[in-house]
Amino acid sequence: MASPFGSILLVTGGAEFLADRVRRKAMAQIREADPACEVAESEAGRLGAGELAALTSPSLFSTSSGLVITGLEDLADAPQAELLAYAAEPSPDVAVVLVHGGGNKGKGVLDKLRKTAAVHEVKVEAPKYERDHVTWVRREVTDLGASIDEEAAALLVTAVGQDLRALAGAADQLVSSVDRGTRVDRDVVARYFGGRADVRGFEIADAAIEGRLAAALEQLRWAEANKVAPVLVTSAFASGLRSLTKLADVRGGMRDNEVASAIGAPPFKVRALRSQLRGWEPEGLARALDVVARTDVEVKGGGADPAYALERMVLQVAAARRG
């Protein structure tokens, strides 16, 4: 591992959790390189003229020092000039970590830092689509010493949501529940997270979209008995039907990976969606989406009885399928 001293680590991007993780790892590397090193932390917006020079000066109590500056986009003009001057000739005994929260603010100082030889940039970007979150979860589990198949990772994203901090915690919990090197499968995820409300919403939607009316109604009654928010059910229906609509618009002959990229779904889910789509015509999809939209308005206060509205939605969506 290269020494962190005499260089500047620049962390950029709007994924706060990922940026914080990189920052903490960098601080740990500084302390590992020199356990006696003092690491100071400061918010860029609070730095005045002359303060940066003091923070990057040799420590009185150790041979090396570290400095972490967060919120680089808020750095004022005077300390900006000091930072650029330091970056041009960094001290060999000082390790500097700069964190920029993303966006165009402070872009000028970023562009200048990127042209400096001592600066190494790490860009952190949050996953955008569901399939990207599935890929992120699989990589996270691998880094923790286990593995997880695509279907199980997708179920975890459905259960926990797309907040990376929550997903990281869930991945850690799953890995700690299995032997090292073991594959985490759908059954393991379902055991720990299958009772989550939004998972039930998607199970109801899938059953209705596939024409399994009895199963959909049974799941719906479970959801009602367990006080699942009606809006989670309507949003699951809307998501499922929109995915089918996107798939219907994809040209033929494309491979699953290409289709997944086009519609923003994980590849394994494409196969399930293809199977679901065989039961639908464009007119039926349009009717079903209209039903879901009206029901969503009703359960958000536009109707008197959310439970009745949801049951009617399940019946009407199932009826909109071909045959």
Tab-separated table of C-alpha atoms in Angstrom:
chain	number	residue	atom	x	y	z
A	1	MET	CA	0.000	0.000	0.000
A	2	ALA	CA	1.413	3.393	-1.015
A	3	SER	CA	2.068	5.878	1.759
A	4	PRO	CA	-0.747	8.430	2.204
A	5	PHE	CA	1.782	11.116	3.186
A	6	GLY	CA	2.896	13.678	0.655
A	7	SER	CA	-0.285	13.207	-1.394
A	8	ILE	CA	-3.867	14.475	-1.542
A	9	LEU	CA	-6.909	12.220	-1.808
A	10	LEU	CA	-9.836	14.001	-3.468
A	11	VAL	CA	-13.236	12.351	-2.916
A	12	THR	CA	-16.005	13.676	-5.183
A	13	GLY	CA	-19.633	12.794	-5.819
A	14	GLY	CA	-23.094	13.077	-4.340
A	15	ALA	CA	-23.266	9.603	-2.740
A	16	GLU	CA	-22.810	10.712	0.865
A	17	PHE	CA	-22.614	7.220	2.338
A	18	LEU	CA	-19.958	6.115	-0.159
A	19	ALA	CA	-17.964	9.320	0.279
A	20	ASP	CA	-18.045	8.893	4.059
A	21	ARG	CA	-16.878	5.305	3.679
A	22	VAL	CA	-13.905	6.368	1.526
A	23	ARG	CA	-13.088	9.145	4.010
A	24	ARG	CA	-13.105	6.760	6.976
A	25	LYS	CA	-10.983	4.216	5.111
A	26	ALA	CA	-8.467	6.933	4.214
A	27	MET	CA	-8.251	8.037	7.854
A	28	ALA	CA	-7.661	4.440	8.920
A	29	GLN	CA	-4.846	4.123	6.367
A	30	ILE	CA	-3.222	7.296	7.682
A	31	ARG	CA	-3.275	5.991	11.241
A	32	GLU	CA	-2.061	2.566	10.095
A	33	ALA	CA	0.882	4.185	8.310
A	34	ASP	CA	1.770	6.138	11.465
A	35	PRO	CA	-0.148	5.279	14.676
A	36	ALA	CA	1.187	8.429	16.342
A	37	CYS	CA	-0.134	10.663	13.569
A	38	GLU	CA	-2.634	13.344	14.537
A	39	VAL	CA	-5.548	13.657	12.096
A	40	ALA	CA	-7.453	16.950	12.149
A	41	GLU	CA	-10.916	17.314	10.602
A	42	SER	CA	-12.462	20.565	9.427
A	43	GLU	CA	-15.408	21.822	7.405
A	44	ALA	CA	-14.270	23.837	4.403
A	45	GLY	CA	-16.868	26.550	4.969
A	46	ARG	CA	-15.369	27.355	8.379
A	47	LEU	CA	-11.808	27.846	7.170
A	48	GLY	CA	-10.558	31.400	7.053
A	49	ALA	CA	-7.445	32.945	5.537
A	50	GLY	CA	-4.258	31.460	6.967
A	51	GLU	CA	-5.924	28.514	8.744
A	52	LEU	CA	-5.131	25.976	6.036
A	53	ALA	CA	-1.417	26.759	6.292
A	54	ALA	CA	-1.550	26.109	10.015
A	55	LEU	CA	-3.400	22.812	9.554
A	56	THR	CA	-0.856	21.539	7.030
A	57	SER	CA	2.153	22.528	9.125
A	58	PRO	CA	4.254	19.812	10.838
A	59	SER	CA	2.872	18.613	14.164
A	60	LEU	CA	4.646	19.466	17.403
A	61	PHE	CA	3.864	16.018	18.824
A	62	SER	CA	4.592	13.638	15.915
A	63	THR	CA	6.651	13.499	12.741
A	64	SER	CA	3.554	13.366	10.535
A	65	SER	CA	0.027	14.742	10.478
A	66	GLY	CA	-3.249	14.255	8.624
A	67	LEU	CA	-5.954	16.660	7.532
A	68	VAL	CA	-9.502	15.898	6.391
A	69	ILE	CA	-11.550	18.721	4.878
A	70	THR	CA	-15.220	18.061	4.125
A	71	GLY	CA	-17.652	20.210	2.146
A	72	LEU	CA	-14.944	21.399	-0.234
A	73	GLU	CA	-17.616	23.088	-2.361
A	74	ASP	CA	-18.018	25.680	0.414
A	75	LEU	CA	-14.332	26.692	0.544
A	76	ALA	CA	-13.891	30.470	0.351
A	77	ASP	CA	-11.588	32.193	-2.148
A	78	ALA	CA	-8.673	32.899	0.235
A	79	PRO	CA	-8.292	29.331	1.565
A	80	GLN	CA	-8.870	28.069	-2.007
A	81	ALA	CA	-5.716	29.884	-3.094
A	82	GLU	CA	-3.834	28.469	-0.105
A	83	LEU	CA	-5.030	24.945	-0.897
A	84	LEU	CA	-3.929	25.174	-4.534
A	85	ALA	CA	-0.533	26.516	-3.477
A	86	TYR	CA	-0.151	23.621	-1.014
A	87	ALA	CA	-1.253	21.055	-3.639
A	88	ALA	CA	1.506	22.285	-5.949
A	89	GLU	CA	4.126	21.537	-3.274
A	90	PRO	CA	2.675	19.164	-0.666
A	91	SER	CA	4.561	18.350	2.503
A	92	PRO	CA	6.004	14.793	2.519
A	93	ASP	CA	4.910	14.415	6.156
A	94	VAL	CA	1.273	15.441	5.732
A	95	ALA	CA	-1.660	13.365	4.395
A	96	VAL	CA	-4.626	15.369	3.097
A	97	VAL	CA	-8.142	14.140	2.312
A	98	LEU	CA	-10.574	16.492	0.567
A	99	VAL	CA	-14.288	15.687	0.243
A	100	HIS	CA	-16.499	17.455	-2.321
A	101	GLY	CA	-20.237	16.795	-2.146
A	102	GLY	CA	-20.865	16.841	-5.892
A	103	GLY	CA	-22.600	19.361	-8.122
A	104	ASN	CA	-21.191	22.409	-9.880
A	105	LYS	CA	-20.479	24.479	-6.786
A	106	GLY	CA	-16.730	24.720	-6.270
A	107	LYS	CA	-16.048	23.234	-9.708
A	108	GLY	CA	-13.293	25.754	-10.360
A	109	VAL	CA	-11.089	24.550	-7.513
A	110	LEU	CA	-11.857	20.931	-8.436
A	111	ASP	CA	-10.670	21.422	-12.005
A	112	LYS	CA	-7.434	22.983	-10.801
A	113	LEU	CA	-6.808	20.276	-8.218
A	114	ARG	CA	-7.337	17.561	-10.838
A	115	LYS	CA	-4.451	18.995	-12.855
A	116	THR	CA	-2.096	18.696	-9.886
A	117	ALA	CA	0.237	15.679	-9.794
A	118	ALA	CA	-0.133	15.123	-6.043
A	119	VAL	CA	-3.937	14.730	-6.247
A	120	HIS	CA	-5.580	11.318	-6.587
A	121	GLU	CA	-9.337	11.452	-7.171
A	122	VAL	CA	-11.925	8.879	-6.129
A	123	LYS	CA	-15.381	9.461	-7.617
A	124	VAL	CA	-18.362	8.049	-5.719
A	125	GLU	CA	-21.651	7.803	-7.572
A	126	ALA	CA	-24.832	6.239	-6.217
A	127	PRO	CA	-26.436	3.474	-8.286
A	128	LYS	CA	-29.194	4.851	-10.499
A	129	TYR	CA	-31.449	1.977	-11.518
A	130	GLU	CA	-32.711	-1.088	-9.661
A	131	ARG	CA	-30.288	-3.322	-11.577
A	132	ASP	CA	-27.416	-1.067	-10.480
A	133	HIS	CA	-28.451	-1.441	-6.841
A	134	VAL	CA	-28.588	-5.226	-7.312
A	135	THR	CA	-25.042	-5.168	-8.712
A	136	TRP	CA	-23.918	-2.975	-5.812
A	137	VAL	CA	-25.399	-5.375	-3.254
A	138	ARG	CA	-23.660	-8.344	-4.884
A	139	ARG	CA	-20.317	-6.521	-4.787
A	140	GLU	CA	-20.913	-5.487	-1.155
A	141	VAL	CA	-21.606	-9.076	-0.102
A	142	THR	CA	-18.504	-10.274	-1.967
A	143	ASP	CA	-16.378	-7.685	-0.164
A	144	LEU	CA	-17.738	-9.026	3.124
A	145	GLY	CA	-16.514	-12.541	2.314
A	146	ALA	CA	-19.633	-14.250	0.960
A	147	SER	CA	-21.594	-14.292	-2.291
A	148	ILE	CA	-25.207	-13.675	-3.239
A	149	ASP	CA	-27.070	-14.626	-6.384
A	150	GLU	CA	-28.873	-12.056	-8.489
A	151	GLU	CA	-32.389	-13.040	-7.471
A	152	ALA	CA	-31.556	-12.869	-3.769
A	153	ALA	CA	-29.861	-9.480	-4.210
A	154	ALA	CA	-32.920	-8.152	-6.050
A	155	LEU	CA	-35.191	-9.370	-3.248
A	156	LEU	CA	-32.993	-7.577	-0.721
A	157	VAL	CA	-33.218	-4.316	-2.697
A	158	THR	CA	-37.000	-4.708	-2.869
A	159	ALA	CA	-37.210	-5.370	0.861
A	160	VAL	CA	-34.816	-2.736	2.153
A	161	GLY	CA	-35.103	-0.051	-0.519
A	162	GLN	CA	-32.357	1.794	-2.358
A	163	ASP	CA	-30.720	3.621	0.551
A	164	LEU	CA	-27.093	2.456	0.427
A	165	ARG	CA	-26.508	2.756	4.164
A	166	ALA	CA	-29.515	0.517	4.868
A	167	LEU	CA	-28.464	-1.932	2.148
A	168	ALA	CA	-24.926	-2.118	3.524
A	169	GLY	CA	-26.282	-2.863	6.997
A	170	ALA	CA	-28.610	-5.527	5.609
A	171	ALA	CA	-25.770	-7.126	3.635
A	172	ASP	CA	-23.619	-7.215	6.751
A	173	GLN	CA	-26.443	-8.861	8.699
A	174	LEU	CA	-26.932	-11.514	6.013
A	175	VAL	CA	-23.235	-12.331	5.730
A	176	SER	CA	-22.899	-12.628	9.498
A	177	SER	CA	-25.765	-15.151	9.474
A	178	VAL	CA	-24.055	-17.629	7.121
A	179	ASP	CA	-20.716	-19.428	7.113
A	180	ARG	CA	-17.843	-17.563	5.468
A	181	GLY	CA	-17.733	-18.261	1.748
A	182	THR	CA	-21.361	-19.443	1.683
A	183	ARG	CA	-23.714	-18.195	-1.011
A	184	VAL	CA	-26.616	-16.115	0.268
A	185	ASP	CA	-29.710	-17.250	-1.612
A	186	ARG	CA	-33.325	-16.125	-1.833
A	187	ASP	CA	-34.353	-18.320	1.125
A	188	VAL	CA	-31.810	-16.654	3.418
A	189	VAL	CA	-32.928	-13.158	2.365
A	190	ALA	CA	-36.600	-14.101	2.752
A	191	ARG	CA	-35.923	-15.486	6.229
A	192	TYR	CA	-34.587	-12.140	7.457
A	193	PHE	CA	-36.386	-9.613	5.276
A	194	GLY	CA	-39.297	-11.408	3.575
A	195	GLY	CA	-41.855	-10.006	5.993
A	196	ARG	CA	-41.126	-6.420	4.987
A	197	ALA	CA	-44.212	-4.541	3.836
A	198	ASP	CA	-42.925	-3.577	0.402
A	199	VAL	CA	-41.997	-7.189	-0.371
A	200	ARG	CA	-45.591	-8.159	0.252
A	201	GLY	CA	-46.720	-5.358	-2.041
A	202	PHE	CA	-44.675	-6.757	-4.913
A	203	GLU	CA	-45.902	-10.296	-4.215
A	204	ILE	CA	-49.504	-9.085	-4.483
A	205	ALA	CA	-48.726	-7.227	-7.705
A	206	ASP	CA	-46.897	-10.163	-9.289
A	207	ALA	CA	-49.748	-12.536	-8.467
A	208	ALA	CA	-52.389	-10.220	-9.957
A	209	ILE	CA	-50.299	-9.415	-13.050
A	210	GLU	CA	-49.772	-13.138	-13.648
A	211	GLY	CA	-53.497	-13.843	-13.247
A	212	ARG	CA	-53.137	-15.750	-9.966
A	213	LEU	CA	-56.149	-14.034	-8.492
A	214	ALA	CA	-56.667	-16.245	-5.423
A	215	ALA	CA	-53.038	-15.816	-4.356
A	216	ALA	CA	-53.200	-12.052	-4.921
A	217	LEU	CA	-56.313	-11.692	-2.778
A	218	GLU	CA	-54.840	-13.885	-0.048
A	219	GLN	CA	-51.676	-11.772	0.057
A	220	LEU	CA	-53.782	-8.606	0.069
A	221	ARG	CA	-55.747	-9.775	3.104
A	222	TRP	CA	-52.452	-10.503	4.891
A	223	ALA	CA	-51.285	-6.997	4.065
A	224	GLU	CA	-54.498	-5.459	5.384
A	225	ALA	CA	-54.348	-7.504	8.600
A	226	ASN	CA	-50.745	-6.414	9.166
A	227	LYS	CA	-51.442	-2.727	8.521
A	228	VAL	CA	-49.341	-2.493	5.359
A	229	ALA	CA	-49.722	1.023	3.954
A	230	PRO	CA	-52.045	0.881	0.902
A	231	VAL	CA	-49.736	3.181	-1.040
A	232	LEU	CA	-47.015	0.493	-0.927
A	233	VAL	CA	-49.381	-1.865	-2.719
A	234	THR	CA	-50.382	0.615	-5.423
A	235	SER	CA	-46.760	1.633	-5.991
A	236	ALA	CA	-45.774	-2.029	-6.426
A	237	PHE	CA	-48.533	-2.480	-9.024
A	238	ALA	CA	-47.474	0.683	-10.836
A	239	SER	CA	-43.832	-0.408	-10.884
A	240	GLY	CA	-44.654	-3.877	-12.199
A	241	LEU	CA	-46.966	-2.642	-14.938
A	242	ARG	CA	-44.561	0.107	-16.027
A	243	SER	CA	-41.800	-2.480	-16.376
A	244	LEU	CA	-44.066	-4.569	-18.601
A	245	THR	CA	-44.881	-1.502	-20.704
A	246	LYS	CA	-41.179	-0.737	-21.165
A	247	LEU	CA	-40.495	-4.345	-22.101
A	248	ALA	CA	-43.316	-4.295	-24.650
A	249	ASP	CA	-41.640	-1.325	-26.364
A	250	VAL	CA	-38.227	-3.031	-26.636
A	251	ARG	CA	-37.396	-4.249	-30.132
A	252	GLY	CA	-37.113	-7.988	-30.683
A	253	GLY	CA	-33.856	-9.914	-30.932
A	254	MET	CA	-32.182	-8.234	-27.966
A	255	ARG	CA	-30.438	-10.346	-25.344
A	256	ASP	CA	-31.550	-10.256	-21.717
A	257	ASN	CA	-28.574	-8.107	-20.662
A	258	GLU	CA	-29.373	-5.570	-23.390
A	259	VAL	CA	-33.053	-5.535	-22.441
A	260	ALA	CA	-32.153	-5.132	-18.763
A	261	SER	CA	-30.058	-2.095	-19.612
A	262	ALA	CA	-32.858	-0.614	-21.723
A	263	ILE	CA	-35.595	-0.953	-19.102
A	264	GLY	CA	-33.474	-0.526	-15.950
A	265	ALA	CA	-34.067	-3.981	-14.451
A	266	PRO	CA	-31.672	-6.770	-13.414
A	267	PRO	CA	-31.192	-9.444	-16.131
A	268	PHE	CA	-32.800	-12.243	-14.120
A	269	LYS	CA	-35.958	-10.149	-13.784
A	270	VAL	CA	-36.189	-9.752	-17.550
A	271	ARG	CA	-36.949	-13.440	-17.884
A	272	ALA	CA	-39.780	-13.171	-15.351
A	273	LEU	CA	-41.126	-10.058	-17.079
A	274	ARG	CA	-41.084	-11.787	-20.465
A	275	SER	CA	-43.181	-14.559	-18.962
A	276	GLN	CA	-45.628	-12.055	-17.464
A	277	LEU	CA	-45.891	-10.077	-20.685
A	278	ARG	CA	-47.167	-13.109	-22.610
A	279	GLY	CA	-50.469	-12.648	-20.803
A	280	TRP	CA	-50.928	-9.006	-21.797
A	281	GLU	CA	-51.915	-6.864	-24.757
A	282	PRO	CA	-51.081	-3.121	-24.976
A	283	GLU	CA	-54.734	-2.164	-24.419
A	284	GLY	CA	-54.903	-4.292	-21.282
A	285	LEU	CA	-51.737	-2.731	-19.883
A	286	ALA	CA	-53.153	0.727	-20.502
A	287	ARG	CA	-56.402	-0.174	-18.711
A	288	ALA	CA	-54.521	-1.692	-15.776
A	289	LEU	CA	-52.279	1.349	-15.378
A	290	ASP	CA	-55.353	3.575	-15.410
A	291	VAL	CA	-56.962	1.434	-12.694
A	292	VAL	CA	-53.827	1.657	-10.541
A	293	ALA	CA	-53.592	5.422	-10.995
A	294	ARG	CA	-57.210	5.908	-9.882
A	295	THR	CA	-56.722	3.575	-6.921
A	296	ASP	CA	-53.587	5.421	-5.878
A	297	VAL	CA	-55.580	8.649	-5.680
A	298	GLU	CA	-58.291	6.916	-3.631
A	299	VAL	CA	-55.931	5.372	-1.072
A	300	LYS	CA	-54.213	8.723	-0.617
A	301	GLY	CA	-57.439	10.318	0.550
A	302	GLY	CA	-59.589	10.553	-2.533
A	303	GLY	CA	-61.769	7.591	-1.569
A	304	ALA	CA	-63.698	6.482	1.487
A	305	ASP	CA	-62.477	2.878	1.809
A	306	PRO	CA	-58.837	2.056	0.906
A	307	ALA	CA	-59.334	-1.676	1.573
A	308	TYR	CA	-62.224	-1.856	-0.878
A	309	ALA	CA	-60.260	0.196	-3.426
A	310	LEU	CA	-57.287	-2.170	-3.246
A	311	GLU	CA	-59.412	-5.293	-3.629
A	312	ARG	CA	-61.212	-3.774	-6.613
A	313	MET	CA	-57.833	-2.881	-8.124
A	314	VAL	CA	-56.586	-6.452	-7.782
A	315	LEU	CA	-59.735	-7.793	-9.452
A	316	GLN	CA	-59.641	-5.260	-12.286
A	317	VAL	CA	-55.920	-5.679	-12.990
A	318	ALA	CA	-56.292	-9.458	-13.122
A	319	ALA	CA	-59.312	-9.043	-15.418
A	320	ALA	CA	-57.339	-6.768	-17.771
A	321	ARG	CA	-55.034	-9.654	-18.725
A	322	ARG	CA	-55.639	-11.327	-22.074
A	323	GLY	CA	-58.100	-14.200	-21.717
